[in-house]
Short mmCIF file of C-alpha atoms in Angstrom, two decimals:
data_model
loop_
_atom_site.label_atom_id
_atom_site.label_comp_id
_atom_site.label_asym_id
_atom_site.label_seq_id
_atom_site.Cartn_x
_atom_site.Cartn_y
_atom_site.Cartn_z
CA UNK A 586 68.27 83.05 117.67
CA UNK A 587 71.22 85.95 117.32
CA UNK A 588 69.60 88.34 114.39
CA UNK A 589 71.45 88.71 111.37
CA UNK A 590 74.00 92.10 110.72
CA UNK A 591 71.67 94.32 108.79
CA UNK A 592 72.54 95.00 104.99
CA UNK A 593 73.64 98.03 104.20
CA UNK A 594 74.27 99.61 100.43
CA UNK A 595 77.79 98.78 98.62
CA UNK A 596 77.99 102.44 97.52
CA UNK A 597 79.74 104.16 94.76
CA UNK A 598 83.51 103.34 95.46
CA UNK A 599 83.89 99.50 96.03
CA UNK A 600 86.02 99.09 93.22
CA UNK A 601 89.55 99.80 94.39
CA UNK A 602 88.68 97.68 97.24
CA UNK A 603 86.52 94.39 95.76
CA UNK A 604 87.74 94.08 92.23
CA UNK A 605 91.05 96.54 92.09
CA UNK A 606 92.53 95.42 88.49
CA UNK A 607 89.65 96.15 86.54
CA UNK A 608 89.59 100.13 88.26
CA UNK A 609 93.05 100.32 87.35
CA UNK A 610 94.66 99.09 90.79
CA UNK A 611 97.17 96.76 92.03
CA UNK A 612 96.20 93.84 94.01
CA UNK A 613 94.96 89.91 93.31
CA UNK A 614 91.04 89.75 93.10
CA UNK A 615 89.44 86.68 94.15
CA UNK A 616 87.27 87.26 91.16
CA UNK A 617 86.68 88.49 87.86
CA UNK A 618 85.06 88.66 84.35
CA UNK A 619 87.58 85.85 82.62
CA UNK A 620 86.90 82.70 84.68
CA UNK A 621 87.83 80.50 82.17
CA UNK A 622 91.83 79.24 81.41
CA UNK A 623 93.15 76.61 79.12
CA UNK A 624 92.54 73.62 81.10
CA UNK A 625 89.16 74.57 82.23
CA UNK A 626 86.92 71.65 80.62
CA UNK A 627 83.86 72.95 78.50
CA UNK A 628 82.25 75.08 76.20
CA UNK A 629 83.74 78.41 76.20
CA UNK A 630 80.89 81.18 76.22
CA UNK A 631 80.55 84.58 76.63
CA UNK A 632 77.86 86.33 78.67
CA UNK A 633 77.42 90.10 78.24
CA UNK A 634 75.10 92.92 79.40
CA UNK A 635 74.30 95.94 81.51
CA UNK A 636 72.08 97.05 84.02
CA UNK A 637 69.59 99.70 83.76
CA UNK A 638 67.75 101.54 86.45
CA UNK A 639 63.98 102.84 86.67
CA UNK A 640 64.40 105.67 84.46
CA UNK A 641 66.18 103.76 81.56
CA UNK A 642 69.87 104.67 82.02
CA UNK A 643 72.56 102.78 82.26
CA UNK A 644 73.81 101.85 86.29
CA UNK A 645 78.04 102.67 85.86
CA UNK A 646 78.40 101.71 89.59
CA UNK A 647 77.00 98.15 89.71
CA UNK A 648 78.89 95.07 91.15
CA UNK A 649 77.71 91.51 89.56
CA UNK A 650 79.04 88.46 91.17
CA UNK A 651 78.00 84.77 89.45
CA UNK A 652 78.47 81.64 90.96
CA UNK A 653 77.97 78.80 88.36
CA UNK A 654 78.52 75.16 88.33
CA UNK A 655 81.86 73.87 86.00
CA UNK A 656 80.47 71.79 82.89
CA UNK A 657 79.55 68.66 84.31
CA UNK A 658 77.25 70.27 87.12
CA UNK A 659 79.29 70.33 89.87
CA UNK A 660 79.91 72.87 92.26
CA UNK A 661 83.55 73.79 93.29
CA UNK A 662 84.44 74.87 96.78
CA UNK A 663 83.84 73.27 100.43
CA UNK A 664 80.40 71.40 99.03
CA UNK A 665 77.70 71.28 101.77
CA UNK A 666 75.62 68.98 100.20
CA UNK A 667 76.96 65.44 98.85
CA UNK A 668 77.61 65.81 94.67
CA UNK A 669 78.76 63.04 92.63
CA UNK A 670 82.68 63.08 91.34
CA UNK A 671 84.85 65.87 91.84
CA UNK A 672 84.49 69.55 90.53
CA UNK A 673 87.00 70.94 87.35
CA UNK A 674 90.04 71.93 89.78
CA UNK A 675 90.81 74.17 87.32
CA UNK A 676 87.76 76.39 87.83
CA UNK A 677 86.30 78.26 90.60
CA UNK A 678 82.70 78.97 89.25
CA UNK A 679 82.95 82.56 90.86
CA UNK A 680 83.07 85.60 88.40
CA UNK A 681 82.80 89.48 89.73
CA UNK A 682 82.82 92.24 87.74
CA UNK A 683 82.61 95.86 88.32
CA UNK A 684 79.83 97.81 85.74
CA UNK A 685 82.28 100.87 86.23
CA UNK A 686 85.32 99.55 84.59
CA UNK A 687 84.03 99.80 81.12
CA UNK A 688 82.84 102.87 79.21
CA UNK A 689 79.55 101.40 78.91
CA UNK A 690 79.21 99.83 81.78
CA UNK A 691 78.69 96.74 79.94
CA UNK A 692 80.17 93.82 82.12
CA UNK A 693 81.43 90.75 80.07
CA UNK A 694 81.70 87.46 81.80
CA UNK A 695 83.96 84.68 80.18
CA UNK A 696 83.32 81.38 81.63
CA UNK A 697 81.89 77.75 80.65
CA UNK A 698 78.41 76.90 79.60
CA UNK A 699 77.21 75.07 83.37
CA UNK A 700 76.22 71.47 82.90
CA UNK A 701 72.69 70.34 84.78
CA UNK A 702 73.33 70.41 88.68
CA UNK A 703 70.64 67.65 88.95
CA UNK A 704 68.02 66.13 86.54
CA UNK A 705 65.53 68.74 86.87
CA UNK A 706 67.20 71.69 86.98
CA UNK A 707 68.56 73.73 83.63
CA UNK A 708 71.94 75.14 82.98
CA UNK A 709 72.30 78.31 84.78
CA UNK A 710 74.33 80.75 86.61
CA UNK A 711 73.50 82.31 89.84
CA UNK A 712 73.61 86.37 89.95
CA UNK A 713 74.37 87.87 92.94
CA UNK A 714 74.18 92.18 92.28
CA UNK A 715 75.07 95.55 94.53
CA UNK A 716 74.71 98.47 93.89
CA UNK A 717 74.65 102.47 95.50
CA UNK A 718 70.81 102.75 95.98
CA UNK A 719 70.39 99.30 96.74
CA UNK A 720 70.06 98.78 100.48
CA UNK A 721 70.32 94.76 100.16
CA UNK A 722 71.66 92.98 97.04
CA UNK A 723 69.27 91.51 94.98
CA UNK A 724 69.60 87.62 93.31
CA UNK A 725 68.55 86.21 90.34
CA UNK A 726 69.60 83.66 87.22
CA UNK A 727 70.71 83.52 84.57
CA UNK A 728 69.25 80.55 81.85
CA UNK A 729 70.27 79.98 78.06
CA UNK A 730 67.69 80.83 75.21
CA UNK A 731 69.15 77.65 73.59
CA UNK A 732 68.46 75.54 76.32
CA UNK A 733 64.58 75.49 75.52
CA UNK A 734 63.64 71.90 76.79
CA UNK A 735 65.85 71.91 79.53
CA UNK A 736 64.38 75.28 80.87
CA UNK A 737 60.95 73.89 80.28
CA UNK A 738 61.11 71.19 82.50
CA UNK A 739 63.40 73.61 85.08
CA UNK A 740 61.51 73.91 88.81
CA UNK A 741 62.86 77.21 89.46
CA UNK A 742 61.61 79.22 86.01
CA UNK A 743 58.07 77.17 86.41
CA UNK A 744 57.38 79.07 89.52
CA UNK A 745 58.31 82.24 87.97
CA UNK A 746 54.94 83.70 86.15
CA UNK A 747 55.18 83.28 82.34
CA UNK A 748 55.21 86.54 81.56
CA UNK A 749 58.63 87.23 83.46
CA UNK A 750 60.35 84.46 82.06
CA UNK A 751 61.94 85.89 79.51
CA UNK A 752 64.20 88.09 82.32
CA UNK A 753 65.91 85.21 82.86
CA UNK A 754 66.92 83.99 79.84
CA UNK A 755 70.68 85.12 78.57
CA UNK A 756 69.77 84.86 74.31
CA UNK A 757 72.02 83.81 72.11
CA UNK A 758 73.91 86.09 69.48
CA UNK A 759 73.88 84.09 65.88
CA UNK A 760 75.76 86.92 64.74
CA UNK A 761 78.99 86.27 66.48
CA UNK A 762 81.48 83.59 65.94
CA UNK A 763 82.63 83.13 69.61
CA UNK A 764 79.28 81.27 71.54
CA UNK A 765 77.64 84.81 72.98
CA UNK A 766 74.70 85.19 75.21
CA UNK A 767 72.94 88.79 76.18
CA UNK A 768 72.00 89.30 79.27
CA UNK A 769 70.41 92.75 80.43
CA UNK A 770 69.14 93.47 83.87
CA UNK A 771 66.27 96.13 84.78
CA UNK A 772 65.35 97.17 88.26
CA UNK A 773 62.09 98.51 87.55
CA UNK A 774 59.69 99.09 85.06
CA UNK A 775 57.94 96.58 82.50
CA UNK A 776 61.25 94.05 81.68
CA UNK A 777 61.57 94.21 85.85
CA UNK A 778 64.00 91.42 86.24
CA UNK A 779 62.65 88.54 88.61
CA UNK A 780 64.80 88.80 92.15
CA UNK A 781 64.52 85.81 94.26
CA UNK A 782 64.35 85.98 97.32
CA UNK A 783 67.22 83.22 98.86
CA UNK B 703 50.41 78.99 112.25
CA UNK B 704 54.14 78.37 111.82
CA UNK B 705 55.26 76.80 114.73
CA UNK B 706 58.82 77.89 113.73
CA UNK B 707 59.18 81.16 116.00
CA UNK B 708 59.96 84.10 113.44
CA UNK B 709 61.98 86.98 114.18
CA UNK B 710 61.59 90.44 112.83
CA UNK B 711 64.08 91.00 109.65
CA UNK B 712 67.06 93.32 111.26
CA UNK B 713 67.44 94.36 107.19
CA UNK B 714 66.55 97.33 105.64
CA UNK B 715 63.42 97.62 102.82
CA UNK B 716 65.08 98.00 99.50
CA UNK B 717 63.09 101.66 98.99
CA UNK B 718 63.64 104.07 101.87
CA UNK B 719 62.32 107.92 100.83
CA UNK B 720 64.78 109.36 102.22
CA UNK B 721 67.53 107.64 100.52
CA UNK B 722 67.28 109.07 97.08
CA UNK B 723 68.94 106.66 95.15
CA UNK B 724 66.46 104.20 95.95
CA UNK B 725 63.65 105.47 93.54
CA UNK B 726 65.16 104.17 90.72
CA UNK B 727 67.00 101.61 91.62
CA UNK B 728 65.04 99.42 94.48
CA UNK B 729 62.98 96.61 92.85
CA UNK B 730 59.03 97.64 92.88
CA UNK B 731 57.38 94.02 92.65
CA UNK B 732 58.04 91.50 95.33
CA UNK B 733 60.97 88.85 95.71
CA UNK B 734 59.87 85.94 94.26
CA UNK B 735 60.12 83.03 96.76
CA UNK B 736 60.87 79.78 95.36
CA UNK B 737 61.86 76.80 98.35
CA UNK B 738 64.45 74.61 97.81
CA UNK B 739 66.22 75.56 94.66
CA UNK B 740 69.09 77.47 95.04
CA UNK B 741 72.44 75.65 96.44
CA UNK B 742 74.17 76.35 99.90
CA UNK B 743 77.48 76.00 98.36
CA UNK B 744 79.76 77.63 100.13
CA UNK B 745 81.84 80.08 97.58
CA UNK B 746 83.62 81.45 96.35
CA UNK B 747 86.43 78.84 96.89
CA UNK B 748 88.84 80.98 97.87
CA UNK B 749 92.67 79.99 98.93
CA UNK B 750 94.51 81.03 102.26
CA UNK B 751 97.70 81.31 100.32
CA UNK B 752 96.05 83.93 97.94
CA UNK B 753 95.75 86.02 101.81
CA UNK B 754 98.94 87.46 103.09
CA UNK B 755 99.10 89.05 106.87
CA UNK B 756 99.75 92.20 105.48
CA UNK B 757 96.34 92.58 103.79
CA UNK B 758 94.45 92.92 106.98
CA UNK B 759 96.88 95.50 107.93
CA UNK B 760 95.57 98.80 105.56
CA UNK B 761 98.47 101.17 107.31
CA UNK B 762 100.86 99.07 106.04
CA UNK B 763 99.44 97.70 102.61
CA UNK B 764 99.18 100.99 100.91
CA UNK B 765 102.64 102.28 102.02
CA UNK B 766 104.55 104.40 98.92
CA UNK B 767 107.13 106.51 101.25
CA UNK B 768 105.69 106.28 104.55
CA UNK B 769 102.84 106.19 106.90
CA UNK B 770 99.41 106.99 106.87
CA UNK B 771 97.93 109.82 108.16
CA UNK B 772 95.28 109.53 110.74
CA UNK B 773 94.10 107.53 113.80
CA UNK B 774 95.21 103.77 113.54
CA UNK B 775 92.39 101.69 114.88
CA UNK B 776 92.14 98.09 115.23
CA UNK B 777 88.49 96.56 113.93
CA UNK B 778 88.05 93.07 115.70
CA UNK B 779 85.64 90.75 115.89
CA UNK B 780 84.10 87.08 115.39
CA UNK B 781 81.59 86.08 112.84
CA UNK B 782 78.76 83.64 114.21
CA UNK B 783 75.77 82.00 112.24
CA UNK B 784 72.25 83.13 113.78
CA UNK B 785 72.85 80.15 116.46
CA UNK B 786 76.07 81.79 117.71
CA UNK B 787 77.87 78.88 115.67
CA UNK B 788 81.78 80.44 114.35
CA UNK B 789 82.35 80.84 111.30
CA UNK B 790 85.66 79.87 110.49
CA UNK B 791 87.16 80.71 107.14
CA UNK B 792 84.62 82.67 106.11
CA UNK B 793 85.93 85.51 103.83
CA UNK B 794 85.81 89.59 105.00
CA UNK B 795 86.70 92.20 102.66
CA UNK B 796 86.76 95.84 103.13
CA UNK B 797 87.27 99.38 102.09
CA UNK B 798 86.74 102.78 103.38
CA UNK B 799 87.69 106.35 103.46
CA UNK B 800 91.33 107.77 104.34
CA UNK B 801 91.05 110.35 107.84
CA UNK B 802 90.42 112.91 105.43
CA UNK B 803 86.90 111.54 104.08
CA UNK B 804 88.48 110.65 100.78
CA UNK B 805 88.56 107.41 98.35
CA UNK B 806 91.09 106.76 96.49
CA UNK B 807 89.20 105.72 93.79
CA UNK B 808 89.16 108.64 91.30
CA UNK B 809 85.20 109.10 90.94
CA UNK B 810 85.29 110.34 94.51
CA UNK B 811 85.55 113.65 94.02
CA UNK B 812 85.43 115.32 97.04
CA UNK B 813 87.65 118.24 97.84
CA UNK B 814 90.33 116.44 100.37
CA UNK B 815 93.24 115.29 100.52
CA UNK B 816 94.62 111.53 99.27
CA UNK B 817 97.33 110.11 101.09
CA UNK B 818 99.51 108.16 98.99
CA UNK B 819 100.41 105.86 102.19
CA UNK B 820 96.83 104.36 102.21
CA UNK B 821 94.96 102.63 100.06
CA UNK B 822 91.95 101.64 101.92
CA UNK B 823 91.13 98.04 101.15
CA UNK B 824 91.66 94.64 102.85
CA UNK B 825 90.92 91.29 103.87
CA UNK B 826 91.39 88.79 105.63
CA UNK B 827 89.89 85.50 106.50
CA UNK B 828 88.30 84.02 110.08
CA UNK B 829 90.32 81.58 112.29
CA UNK B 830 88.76 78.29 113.70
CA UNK B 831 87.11 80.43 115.98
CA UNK B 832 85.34 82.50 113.46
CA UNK B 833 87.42 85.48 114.71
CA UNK B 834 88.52 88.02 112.36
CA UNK B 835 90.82 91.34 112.70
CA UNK B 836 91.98 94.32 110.92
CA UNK B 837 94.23 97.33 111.37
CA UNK B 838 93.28 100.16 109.60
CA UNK B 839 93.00 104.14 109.95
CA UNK B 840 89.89 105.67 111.62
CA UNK B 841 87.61 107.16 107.90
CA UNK B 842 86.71 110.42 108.04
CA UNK B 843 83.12 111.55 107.71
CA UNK B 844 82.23 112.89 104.00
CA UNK B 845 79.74 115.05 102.18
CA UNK B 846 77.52 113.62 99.74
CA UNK B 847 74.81 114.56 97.29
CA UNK B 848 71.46 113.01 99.24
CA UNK B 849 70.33 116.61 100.38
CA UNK B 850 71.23 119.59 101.63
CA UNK B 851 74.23 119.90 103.52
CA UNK B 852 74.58 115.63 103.48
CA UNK B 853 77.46 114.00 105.40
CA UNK B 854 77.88 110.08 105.41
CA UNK B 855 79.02 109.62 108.85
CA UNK B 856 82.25 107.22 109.88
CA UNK B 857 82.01 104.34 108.55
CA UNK B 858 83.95 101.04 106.97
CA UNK B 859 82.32 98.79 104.31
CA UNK B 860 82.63 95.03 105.24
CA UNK B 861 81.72 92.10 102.33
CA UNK B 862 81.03 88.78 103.54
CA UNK B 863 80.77 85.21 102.71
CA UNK B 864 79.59 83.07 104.46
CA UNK B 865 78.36 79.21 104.37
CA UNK B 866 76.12 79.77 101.43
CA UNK B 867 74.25 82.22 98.88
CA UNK B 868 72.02 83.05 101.82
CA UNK B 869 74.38 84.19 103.88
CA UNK B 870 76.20 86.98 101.59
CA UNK B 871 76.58 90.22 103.27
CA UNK B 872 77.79 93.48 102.29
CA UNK B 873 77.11 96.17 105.28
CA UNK B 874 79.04 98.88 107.16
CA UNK B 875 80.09 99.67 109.66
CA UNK B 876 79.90 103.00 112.02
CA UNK B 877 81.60 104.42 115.35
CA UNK B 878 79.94 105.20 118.49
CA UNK B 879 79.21 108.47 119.57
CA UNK B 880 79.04 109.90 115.88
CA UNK B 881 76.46 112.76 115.85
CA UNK B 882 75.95 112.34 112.18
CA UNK B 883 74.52 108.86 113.00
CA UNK B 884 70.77 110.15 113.43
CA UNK B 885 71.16 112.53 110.28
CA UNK B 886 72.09 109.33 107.87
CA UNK B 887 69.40 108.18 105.43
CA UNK B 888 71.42 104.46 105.05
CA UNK B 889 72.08 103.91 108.79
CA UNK B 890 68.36 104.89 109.35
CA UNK B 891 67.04 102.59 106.52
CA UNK B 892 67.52 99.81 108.64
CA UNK B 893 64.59 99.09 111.44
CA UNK B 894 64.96 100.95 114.61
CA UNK B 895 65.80 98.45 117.01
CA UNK B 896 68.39 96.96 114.44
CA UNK B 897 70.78 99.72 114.09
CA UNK B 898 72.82 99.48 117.21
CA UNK B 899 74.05 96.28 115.20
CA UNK B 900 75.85 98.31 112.94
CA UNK B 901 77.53 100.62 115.52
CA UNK B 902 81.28 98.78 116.53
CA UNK B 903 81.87 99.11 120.77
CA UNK B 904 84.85 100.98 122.01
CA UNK B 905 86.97 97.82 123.23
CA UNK B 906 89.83 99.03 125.89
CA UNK B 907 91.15 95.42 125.99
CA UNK B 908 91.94 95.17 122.39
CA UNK B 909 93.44 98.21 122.18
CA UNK B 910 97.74 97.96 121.22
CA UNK B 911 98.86 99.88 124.12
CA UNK B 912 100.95 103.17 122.25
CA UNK B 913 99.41 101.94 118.75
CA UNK B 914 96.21 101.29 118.59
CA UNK B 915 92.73 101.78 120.09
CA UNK B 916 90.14 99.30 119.24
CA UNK B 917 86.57 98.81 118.01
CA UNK B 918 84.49 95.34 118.25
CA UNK B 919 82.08 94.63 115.29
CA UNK B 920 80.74 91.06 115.65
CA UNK B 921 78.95 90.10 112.69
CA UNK B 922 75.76 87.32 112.72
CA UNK B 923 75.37 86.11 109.21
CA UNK B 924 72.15 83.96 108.35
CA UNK B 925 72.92 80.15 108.52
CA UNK B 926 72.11 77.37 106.12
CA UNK B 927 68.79 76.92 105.10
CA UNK B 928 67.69 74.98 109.14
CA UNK B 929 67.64 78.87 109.87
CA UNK B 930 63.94 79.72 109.84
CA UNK B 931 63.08 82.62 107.38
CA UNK B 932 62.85 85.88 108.18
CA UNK B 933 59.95 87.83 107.62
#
């Protein structure tokens, strides 16, 4: 057994390279923050946060990738494992979005509320996050506060303890007219988000 | 027992003291393991016609009114699972410093020189073989913040995906020979006997005779979930 290529950080300065139109440079990602367009099927929704480290600030230099199901719960891309019917052609399920591109380094995500991948799980999104300072990227999901029976019944968020729950969870803004979730991430301290590990 | 034979993680711990940006940023409580639940999907589905040739060339793709300054180098190599298995198709991004030590992106602020012929990004995808290759000009070492007198040695950043969620990689890579190698808090985050994995080989019978000399960096990403768990 070959061992793997260690992980090293992402650094400061990815964004030219990984996601150049949202730093301001030319070039086609293969991601970003709008995966949704006009013949995507499904409920449009927004997902919206930041990421804060140990001391309470703000991370500017973060790089969140999400990997998400289209609306009837199937995966797009080379599938590895058999899924019944074919995935929304029209959508890739991969977002990635750069913290540093806003002044806030709030990252916005605008994509398709996921339909149930099987008959356990709940909607969700997978996170996938980098960041200078962390030496290997970190995973975790993202669930919908107005998905309560579905998420009660979910496999993954049972194992979690019950007291961390709530880190997954992406709650719903009544306030706004377009379908809004917030979604904050914490590296440390109380609200620790839960990382698994893949 | 696990009869399945284990081999020691070749990754680094997310908090290394000496890399100061850890404190407040690693994780403190434990990744939370949870079998079976998380899908290796392949992604992101990604097109060959959204990759043109010139993309893996950086001392052509960032051309305003001529070349790049610096050393071109060529950075070759294949991409295997853990069983020596290709990977073909599997995407590799990168980005790096220009010979001067400098980003282009306008946070770096470090006191050299852009060149306005380089841009210092790419990618490309592996053949059927899993082989991969880039041309590129050699980075130039850096100073950074860490500690006293800090310099980030050589190096090229390198993004991966592979056949699943479990096999995403982002890691760098570094030169032989660099003396700043032993001084760097990230190169020496990762386990002693693991390191020489990030260090590309001088590789005479790459090398574009006239053009080009050339570094080998294969790359062993994790497989689907058959590959037994590292500890």
């Amino acid at each position: 057994m070959l061992r793997q290529t260690p992980s090293q950080t992402i650094g400061p300065f990815f964004g030219f390279g990984l996601v150049p139109a949202q730093y301001g440079f030319a070039g086609a990602a293969i991601g970003s923050g709008t995966m949704v367009t006009d013949q995507v099927a499904g409920q449009r929704i927004r997902i919206t946060g930041q990421v804060f480290d140990g001391a309470g600030m703000v991370v500017p230099d973060a790089l969140i990738e999400v990997w998400q199901a289209d609306a009837a719960g199937r995966y797009g891309g080379p599938a590895q494992e058999p899924q019944a019917g074919s995935p929304d052609a029209a959508f890739t399920g991969f977002g990635r979005v750069g913290t540093g591109a806003k002044p806030d380094a709030r990252f916005v995500f605008e994509t398709i509320k996921p339909g149930s991948v099987d008959a356990l799980q709940a909607p969700h999104l997978h996170v996938t996050l980098f960041m200078r300072g962390l030496l290997r990227h970190v995973c975790t999901r993202i669930y919908f506060s107005d998905e309560r029976e579905a998420n009660l019944r979910d496999p993954v968020l049972r194992a979690v303890p019950h007291d961390r729950r709530d880190t997954l969870i992406a709650w719903r803004d009544e306030t706004s007219a377009f379908q809004t979730y917030s979604f904050d991430i914490h590296m440390q301290g109380e609200r620790e988000t839960v990382f698994f590990d893949v | 027992m696990p009869t399945r034979k284990l081999i020691a993680s070749s990754h680094p711990p997310y908090r290394h003291r000496d890399y100061v940006s850890t404190r407040l940023r690693a994780p403190e409580q434990p990744l939370l393991r949870v079998p079976q639940f998380f899908p290796d999907r392949a992604g992101p589905p990604i097109g060959s016609t959204m990759l043109a040739p010139v993309d893996a060339d950086l001392t052509k793709n960032g051309r305003c009114n001529g070349e790049p300054v610096g050393e071109r180098i060529i950075v070759a190599g294949r991409i295997v699972d853990q069983k020596g298995r290709p990977l073909p198709r599997a995407l590799v991004e990168i980005w790096q410093a220009n010979a001067a030590g400098r980003y282009t992106q306008p946070t770096d602020q470090h006191d050299a020189p852009l060149d306005p012929n380089f841009l210092g990004a790419g990618r490309c995808e592996s053949d059927a073989s899993g082989r991969y290759s880039f041309r590129t000009i050699k980075p130039g070492a850096y100073p950074w913040q860490n500690h006293p007198n800090a310099w980030r040695p050589n190096h090229i950043h390198l993004s991966l995906f592979g056949s699943g969620c479990g096999s995403r990689l982002v890691t760098q890579l570094y030169f032989p020979g660099d003396p700043l190698l032993t001084l760097d808090p990230i190169f020496n985050s990762v386990p002693a006997g693991a390191r020489d994995l990030l260090v590309a080989q001088f590789d005479l019978d790459r090398t574009e005779p006239g053009i080009a000399l050339a570094y080998r960096f294969d790359i062993v990403l994790r497989g689907p979930r058959a590959t037994p768990r590292e500890a």
